[in-house]
Short mmCIF file of C-alpha atoms in Angstrom, two decimals:
data_model
loop_
_atom_site.label_atom_id
_atom_site.label_comp_id
_atom_site.label_asym_id
_atom_site.label_seq_id
_atom_site.Cartn_x
_atom_site.Cartn_y
_atom_site.Cartn_z
CA MET A 1253 0.07 -0.14 0.13
CA SER A 1254 1.17 3.04 -0.67
CA LYS A 1255 2.31 5.52 1.99
CA HIS A 1256 1.67 8.76 0.23
CA ARG A 1257 -1.87 10.44 -0.48
CA ILE A 1258 -2.49 12.65 -3.24
CA LEU A 1259 -4.19 16.11 -3.31
CA ARG A 1260 -4.79 17.67 -7.27
CA ALA A 1261 -6.57 20.57 -8.72
CA GLY A 1262 -6.53 19.77 -11.76
CA LYS A 1263 -7.58 22.93 -13.34
CA ALA A 1264 -5.69 25.03 -11.09
CA GLY A 1265 -2.73 22.63 -12.37
CA ILE A 1266 -1.28 22.55 -8.53
CA SER A 1267 -0.64 19.18 -6.92
CA PHE A 1268 0.56 17.80 -3.44
CA MET A 1269 2.34 14.68 -2.83
CA LEU A 1270 1.31 13.95 1.33
CA GLU A 1271 2.21 11.11 3.50
CA ARG A 1272 -0.58 8.65 4.84
CA ARG A 1273 1.09 9.34 8.51
CA THR A 1274 0.91 13.34 7.52
CA VAL A 1275 -3.00 13.10 7.01
CA TRP A 1276 -3.31 10.87 10.44
CA VAL A 1277 -1.18 13.10 12.51
CA SER A 1278 -3.07 16.37 10.56
CA LEU A 1279 -6.58 14.55 11.87
CA ILE A 1280 -5.49 13.74 15.49
CA LEU A 1281 -4.47 17.57 16.03
CA LEU A 1282 -7.79 18.71 14.38
CA ALA A 1283 -9.74 16.26 17.04
CA VAL A 1284 -7.04 17.62 19.62
CA CYS A 1285 -8.33 21.58 18.64
CA PHE A 1286 -11.78 21.09 18.73
CA ILE A 1287 -11.37 19.37 22.04
CA VAL A 1288 -9.30 21.82 23.57
CA ILE A 1289 -11.63 24.39 21.89
CA VAL A 1290 -15.20 23.31 23.35
CA VAL A 1291 -12.67 22.79 27.22
CA SER A 1292 -11.78 26.54 26.84
CA THR A 1293 -14.93 27.82 25.68
CA GLY A 1294 -16.65 26.38 28.86
CA MET A 1295 -14.14 27.27 31.51
CA GLY A 1296 -14.25 30.80 33.38
CA SER A 1297 -15.79 32.65 36.21
CA GLN A 1298 -19.30 30.39 35.12
CA PRO A 1299 -18.35 27.24 34.21
CA ILE A 1300 -19.99 25.90 31.41
CA SER A 1301 -20.25 21.95 30.59
CA PRO A 1302 -18.67 20.89 27.35
CA LEU A 1303 -22.11 19.06 25.94
CA ASN A 1304 -23.99 22.64 26.83
CA VAL A 1305 -21.09 24.42 24.98
CA ILE A 1306 -21.49 22.21 21.54
CA LYS A 1307 -24.97 23.08 22.52
CA ALA A 1308 -24.45 26.60 22.18
CA LEU A 1309 -22.45 25.99 19.20
CA ALA A 1310 -25.08 24.40 17.33
CA GLY A 1311 -27.54 27.21 18.92
CA LYS A 1312 -29.39 24.73 21.37
CA ALA A 1313 -28.75 25.78 24.29
CA PRO A 1314 -29.53 28.08 27.26
CA PRO A 1315 -29.91 32.15 26.16
CA MET A 1316 -27.69 32.69 29.22
CA GLU A 1317 -25.32 30.07 28.45
CA GLN A 1318 -25.54 31.12 24.57
CA VAL A 1319 -24.54 34.64 25.24
CA ILE A 1320 -21.57 33.84 27.69
CA VAL A 1321 -20.33 31.15 24.93
CA MET A 1322 -20.99 33.00 20.95
CA LYS A 1323 -20.85 36.40 22.13
CA LEU A 1324 -17.84 36.54 25.11
CA ARG A 1325 -15.59 33.20 24.89
CA LEU A 1326 -16.15 31.94 21.76
CA PRO A 1327 -14.62 35.37 19.70
CA ARG A 1328 -11.52 35.00 21.81
CA VAL A 1329 -11.20 31.15 21.31
CA ILE A 1330 -11.16 31.76 17.43
CA ILE A 1331 -8.50 34.75 17.77
CA ALA A 1332 -6.12 32.22 20.00
CA VAL A 1333 -6.47 29.69 16.93
CA LEU A 1334 -5.64 32.38 13.91
CA ILE A 1335 -2.91 33.64 15.97
CA GLY A 1336 -1.50 30.47 16.97
CA ALA A 1337 -1.54 28.99 13.11
CA ALA A 1338 -0.22 32.39 11.53
CA LEU A 1339 2.54 33.06 13.65
CA ALA A 1340 3.73 29.03 13.71
CA VAL A 1341 3.71 28.82 10.02
CA ALA A 1342 5.72 32.42 9.72
CA GLY A 1343 8.35 30.60 11.77
CA ALA A 1344 8.09 27.17 10.22
CA ILE A 1345 8.95 29.33 6.36
CA LEU A 1346 11.75 31.56 8.26
CA GLN A 1347 13.38 28.33 9.84
CA GLY A 1348 13.23 27.05 6.03
CA VAL A 1349 14.36 29.71 4.13
CA ILE A 1350 17.05 31.25 6.81
CA ARG A 1351 18.23 27.73 7.55
CA ASN A 1352 18.64 28.19 10.94
CA PRO A 1353 16.59 26.14 13.77
CA LEU A 1354 16.41 29.22 16.41
CA ALA A 1355 14.93 31.71 13.70
CA SER A 1356 11.45 33.01 14.07
CA PRO A 1357 8.98 36.35 13.64
CA ASP A 1358 10.24 37.22 17.35
CA VAL A 1359 14.30 36.53 17.12
CA ILE A 1360 14.87 38.40 14.21
CA GLY A 1361 12.76 41.28 14.75
CA MET A 1362 9.42 41.10 12.67
CA THR A 1363 7.58 41.06 15.87
CA GLU A 1364 8.64 43.93 16.69
CA GLY A 1365 8.54 45.89 13.57
CA ALA A 1366 5.20 44.55 13.72
CA SER A 1367 4.42 45.51 17.28
CA LEU A 1368 5.90 49.66 16.57
CA GLY A 1369 3.56 49.65 13.87
CA ALA A 1370 0.65 48.68 15.62
CA VAL A 1371 1.86 51.01 18.51
CA LEU A 1372 1.99 53.64 16.40
CA PHE A 1373 -1.60 52.91 15.42
CA ILE A 1374 -2.52 53.30 18.48
CA PHE A 1375 -1.26 56.68 19.24
CA LEU A 1376 -1.95 58.43 16.31
CA PHE A 1377 -5.25 56.77 14.44
CA THR A 1378 -7.24 56.07 17.76
CA GLY A 1379 -10.92 56.82 17.43
CA THR A 1380 -10.23 58.70 14.50
CA ILE A 1381 -10.20 55.40 12.11
CA SER A 1382 -11.46 52.13 11.96
CA ILE A 1383 -9.77 49.55 14.18
CA HIS A 1384 -9.74 47.06 11.05
CA TRP A 1385 -6.33 48.95 9.16
CA MET A 1386 -4.59 48.48 12.25
CA PRO A 1387 -2.74 44.60 10.57
CA LEU A 1388 -1.96 47.01 7.52
CA PHE A 1389 -0.06 49.51 9.95
CA ALA A 1390 1.39 46.02 11.50
CA ILE A 1391 2.13 44.49 9.03
CA LEU A 1392 3.78 47.47 6.68
CA GLY A 1393 6.05 48.08 10.49
CA ALA A 1394 6.98 44.23 10.06
CA PHE A 1395 8.10 44.41 6.26
CA LEU A 1396 10.18 48.39 7.02
CA ILE A 1397 12.12 46.36 9.68
CA THR A 1398 12.42 43.01 7.31
CA GLY A 1399 13.73 45.36 4.83
CA LEU A 1400 16.32 46.84 7.06
CA LEU A 1401 17.39 44.02 8.12
CA TYR A 1402 17.34 43.31 4.33
CA VAL A 1403 19.59 45.48 3.38
CA LEU A 1404 22.22 45.04 6.41
CA ALA A 1405 22.71 41.68 5.89
CA TRP A 1406 23.15 41.77 2.27
CA LYS A 1407 26.79 41.10 1.19
CA GLY A 1408 26.00 39.47 -2.56
CA GLY A 1409 23.36 38.34 -1.27
CA VAL A 1410 21.63 37.73 2.27
CA SER A 1411 23.44 35.36 4.25
CA PRO A 1412 21.08 33.02 6.57
CA LEU A 1413 22.93 33.54 10.01
CA ARG A 1414 24.12 37.39 8.98
CA LEU A 1415 20.34 37.78 8.59
CA VAL A 1416 19.48 36.62 12.39
CA LEU A 1417 22.69 37.82 14.04
CA ILE A 1418 21.62 41.62 12.51
CA GLY A 1419 18.02 40.86 13.45
CA ILE A 1420 18.66 40.40 16.98
CA GLY A 1421 20.37 43.59 17.19
CA VAL A 1422 17.52 45.54 15.42
CA SER A 1423 14.72 43.48 17.35
CA ALA A 1424 16.37 44.92 20.41
CA ALA A 1425 16.35 48.96 19.03
CA VAL A 1426 12.40 48.64 17.42
CA LYS A 1427 11.61 47.11 20.99
CA SER A 1428 13.39 50.14 22.64
CA ILE A 1429 11.44 52.76 20.55
CA SER A 1430 8.18 51.12 21.13
CA TYR A 1431 8.45 51.67 25.04
CA MET A 1432 9.65 55.13 24.95
CA LEU A 1433 6.74 55.70 22.51
CA ILE A 1434 4.35 54.14 25.05
CA ILE A 1435 6.50 56.53 28.49
CA SER A 1436 5.79 59.84 26.71
CA GLY A 1437 2.05 58.59 25.24
CA PRO A 1438 -0.70 59.23 27.04
CA LEU A 1439 -1.78 57.36 30.26
CA GLN A 1440 -5.05 55.66 29.10
CA LEU A 1441 -3.16 54.74 25.07
CA ALA A 1442 0.07 53.50 27.28
CA ASP A 1443 -1.47 50.93 29.24
CA ARG A 1444 -3.39 50.00 25.94
CA SER A 1445 0.07 49.89 24.33
CA LEU A 1446 1.77 47.82 27.17
CA THR A 1447 -1.18 44.94 27.49
CA PHE A 1448 -0.38 45.27 23.66
CA MET A 1449 3.46 44.51 23.72
CA ALA A 1450 2.94 41.96 26.90
CA GLY A 1451 0.63 39.78 23.88
CA SER A 1452 -2.34 39.01 24.97
CA ILE A 1453 -6.29 38.39 23.56
CA TYR A 1454 -8.10 39.83 26.00
CA GLY A 1455 -11.71 40.96 25.51
CA MET A 1456 -12.01 39.97 21.74
CA SER A 1457 -15.21 40.33 19.65
CA TRP A 1458 -16.18 39.00 16.12
CA ASP A 1459 -16.66 42.43 14.37
CA LYS A 1460 -13.64 44.49 15.55
CA ASP A 1461 -11.27 41.10 16.15
CA VAL A 1462 -11.98 38.28 14.10
CA MET A 1463 -13.06 40.53 11.38
CA THR A 1464 -10.41 41.77 10.82
CA LEU A 1465 -7.98 39.09 11.23
CA LEU A 1466 -9.88 35.99 9.63
CA PRO A 1467 -8.95 37.49 5.90
CA TRP A 1468 -5.92 37.52 6.36
CA VAL A 1469 -5.55 34.22 7.41
CA ALA A 1470 -7.73 32.91 5.14
CA VAL A 1471 -5.72 34.09 2.32
CA LEU A 1472 -2.06 33.72 3.31
CA LEU A 1473 -2.00 30.63 4.63
CA PRO A 1474 -3.32 28.92 1.76
CA VAL A 1475 -1.21 30.70 -0.58
CA THR A 1476 1.88 30.08 1.93
CA TRP A 1477 0.81 26.10 1.30
CA LEU A 1478 1.34 26.70 -2.14
CA GLN A 1479 4.97 27.59 -1.56
CA ALA A 1480 5.98 24.76 0.25
CA ARG A 1481 8.37 23.62 -2.69
CA ASN A 1482 9.52 26.48 -2.60
CA VAL A 1483 10.39 26.41 1.03
CA ASN A 1484 11.53 22.77 0.57
CA ILE A 1485 14.55 23.86 -1.82
CA GLN A 1486 14.99 26.83 0.02
CA ALA A 1487 16.21 24.62 2.93
CA LEU A 1488 18.67 22.34 0.90
CA GLY A 1489 20.75 25.57 0.57
CA ASP A 1490 21.97 28.38 -2.01
CA ASP A 1491 24.15 26.19 -4.19
CA VAL A 1492 21.90 23.01 -4.38
CA ALA A 1493 19.03 25.29 -5.43
CA SER A 1494 20.59 27.46 -7.81
CA SER A 1495 21.55 24.40 -9.42
CA ALA A 1496 18.45 22.69 -9.14
CA GLY A 1497 17.31 26.22 -11.63
CA ALA A 1498 15.83 27.52 -8.48
CA HIS A 1499 15.39 31.85 -8.19
CA VAL A 1500 17.29 31.34 -4.70
CA GLN A 1501 16.97 35.63 -4.00
CA LYS A 1502 13.67 36.03 -5.11
CA GLN A 1503 12.28 33.18 -4.00
CA ARG A 1504 13.71 33.77 -0.68
CA LEU A 1505 11.99 37.52 -0.92
CA LEU A 1506 8.87 36.06 -1.65
CA LEU A 1507 8.86 33.60 1.07
CA ILE A 1508 10.01 36.39 4.08
CA GLY A 1509 7.38 38.76 2.62
CA LEU A 1510 4.96 35.71 3.30
CA SER A 1511 6.19 35.01 6.74
CA VAL A 1512 6.25 39.08 6.98
CA ALA A 1513 2.53 39.47 6.33
CA LEU A 1514 1.74 36.32 8.31
CA ALA A 1515 3.55 37.55 12.06
CA GLY A 1516 2.29 41.50 11.14
CA ALA A 1517 -1.60 40.19 10.38
CA ALA A 1518 -1.33 38.05 14.03
CA VAL A 1519 0.80 40.91 16.36
CA SER A 1520 -1.90 43.24 15.21
CA ILE A 1521 -4.30 41.62 16.93
CA GLY A 1522 -2.93 39.87 19.39
CA GLY A 1523 0.00 41.82 20.82
CA ALA A 1524 3.99 40.41 20.94
CA ILE A 1525 3.17 37.17 21.51
CA ALA A 1526 6.84 35.12 21.42
CA PHE A 1527 8.36 31.90 20.55
CA ILE A 1528 4.99 30.23 18.76
CA GLY A 1529 6.54 30.69 15.62
CA LEU A 1530 10.00 28.72 17.83
CA MET A 1531 8.15 26.05 19.36
CA ALA A 1532 5.25 25.01 17.12
CA PRO A 1533 7.59 23.90 13.64
CA HIS A 1534 9.89 22.20 15.40
CA MET A 1535 7.00 19.86 16.99
CA ALA A 1536 5.88 19.36 13.90
CA ARG A 1537 9.24 18.49 12.52
CA ARG A 1538 9.43 15.50 14.91
CA LEU A 1539 5.76 14.64 14.17
CA VAL A 1540 5.92 14.12 10.22
CA GLY A 1541 9.60 15.33 8.89
CA PRO A 1542 11.14 18.24 7.32
CA SER A 1543 9.29 18.54 4.27
CA PHE A 1544 7.16 21.54 4.30
CA GLY A 1545 4.30 20.44 2.17
CA SER A 1546 3.32 18.30 5.71
CA LEU A 1547 5.12 20.46 8.17
CA LEU A 1548 3.06 23.99 7.19
CA PRO A 1549 -0.63 22.35 7.87
CA VAL A 1550 0.66 20.45 11.07
CA SER A 1551 3.05 23.39 12.34
CA ALA A 1552 -0.61 25.42 12.15
CA LEU A 1553 -2.42 23.21 14.20
CA ILE A 1554 0.34 23.20 16.87
CA GLY A 1555 0.32 26.66 17.30
CA ALA A 1556 -3.34 26.72 17.40
CA ILE A 1557 -3.33 24.24 19.82
CA VAL A 1558 -0.33 25.49 22.46
CA LEU A 1559 -1.94 29.37 22.34
CA LEU A 1560 -4.94 27.74 23.02
CA ALA A 1561 -3.89 26.12 26.03
CA ALA A 1562 -1.72 29.32 26.99
CA ASP A 1563 -4.65 31.68 27.30
CA LEU A 1564 -6.65 28.57 29.07
CA VAL A 1565 -4.46 29.08 31.87
CA ALA A 1566 -4.10 32.75 31.61
CA ARG A 1567 -8.23 33.27 31.89
CA THR A 1568 -8.26 30.55 34.35
CA ALA A 1569 -5.39 30.48 36.70
CA PHE A 1570 -5.67 33.20 38.40
CA LEU A 1571 -8.89 34.37 38.51
CA PRO A 1572 -10.51 36.99 38.28
CA ARG A 1573 -7.17 38.57 36.89
CA ASP A 1574 -6.80 37.57 33.21
CA VAL A 1575 -2.72 37.26 33.03
CA PRO A 1576 -1.94 37.71 28.89
CA ALA A 1577 -1.18 34.64 27.67
CA GLY A 1578 1.95 36.18 25.54
CA VAL A 1579 3.31 36.07 29.58
CA PHE A 1580 2.76 31.55 29.67
CA THR A 1581 4.45 31.08 25.82
CA ALA A 1582 7.00 33.31 27.31
CA ALA A 1583 7.75 30.87 30.20
CA ILE A 1584 7.37 27.67 27.90
CA GLY A 1585 9.56 28.99 24.81
CA ALA A 1586 12.44 30.75 26.48
CA PRO A 1587 13.88 27.68 27.92
CA PHE A 1588 13.37 25.51 24.62
CA PHE A 1589 14.97 28.40 22.97
CA LEU A 1590 17.69 27.67 25.40
CA TYR A 1591 17.45 24.14 25.18
CA LEU A 1592 17.54 24.73 20.99
CA LEU A 1593 20.86 26.87 21.53
CA TYR A 1594 22.73 24.10 24.08
CA ARG A 1595 21.45 20.90 21.28
CA ASN A 1596 23.16 22.89 18.24
CA ARG A 1597 26.15 24.93 19.82
CA ASN A 1598 28.10 23.03 17.26
CA ARG A 1599 26.49 25.17 13.99
CA PHE A 1600 27.51 28.58 15.65
#
């Protein structure tokens, strides 16, 4: 029996070959994600049983529970899924293109660039233009910082190691600029910006948040998956990719652009949530191997589950306080980063 399943879109001329193992892992992770969604939606100051959560999703729960599930908790849960998936895929692309296991949007400065764009939006345009424009500002901020990284790292091409090292320095500088803006601004906006910088998905709504982020993720994730073959080629190294006929620098620029857009859109809503883009691809690689046709969807599911779990703990562990989810992802991710650094110590 073949170990692979072929996915084809005949009219578009697109095909994918997935291992059956990847299909099964994806189905299991989808089931886990749904379970965590139901559990997370039911937990809080007023607990709701999983059965009643499912009834609420079907529109058959008592009125009070229907409002709690559909209006108050489900938007936050959906946002966690979207942000976790976007950050995980952005990190997977970077690790493939840069060929560095420590690469992620927050490590090389993309997250900080997006945060700076969002903080500028908060300070300059709060109350004057629609919040739906915030992702655009965050993505522009991420693109500007990534463009700066590209220029500084260029030396007859962009060296992956040089890009990471310069990115770490630029990331620290951009973060300091964001904090300077926060300190010098009005107290009310500063409080909102500090919560944003910590990475929080508190108080999400369907119209203001879910419908703002959903179009970006719904478009960018499939487009990124269609580029999986190019990420595989990039991961082989510049010499091998060039000998295979690939336009290395053009492909690298496109793939980094997709990563920037995903990270920027996620950060614009959830703030600077760290380490999802670092951890999820490594976990996915252990499950389905290094091929990006399998790695990207599995990374997205793992990223969604990790952020869902982190937000569940953040929301319920210290009631009535609601701790930013980014605090917990950082608490998990920092030791994970040190572990990766130790394991790859001979490469640096």
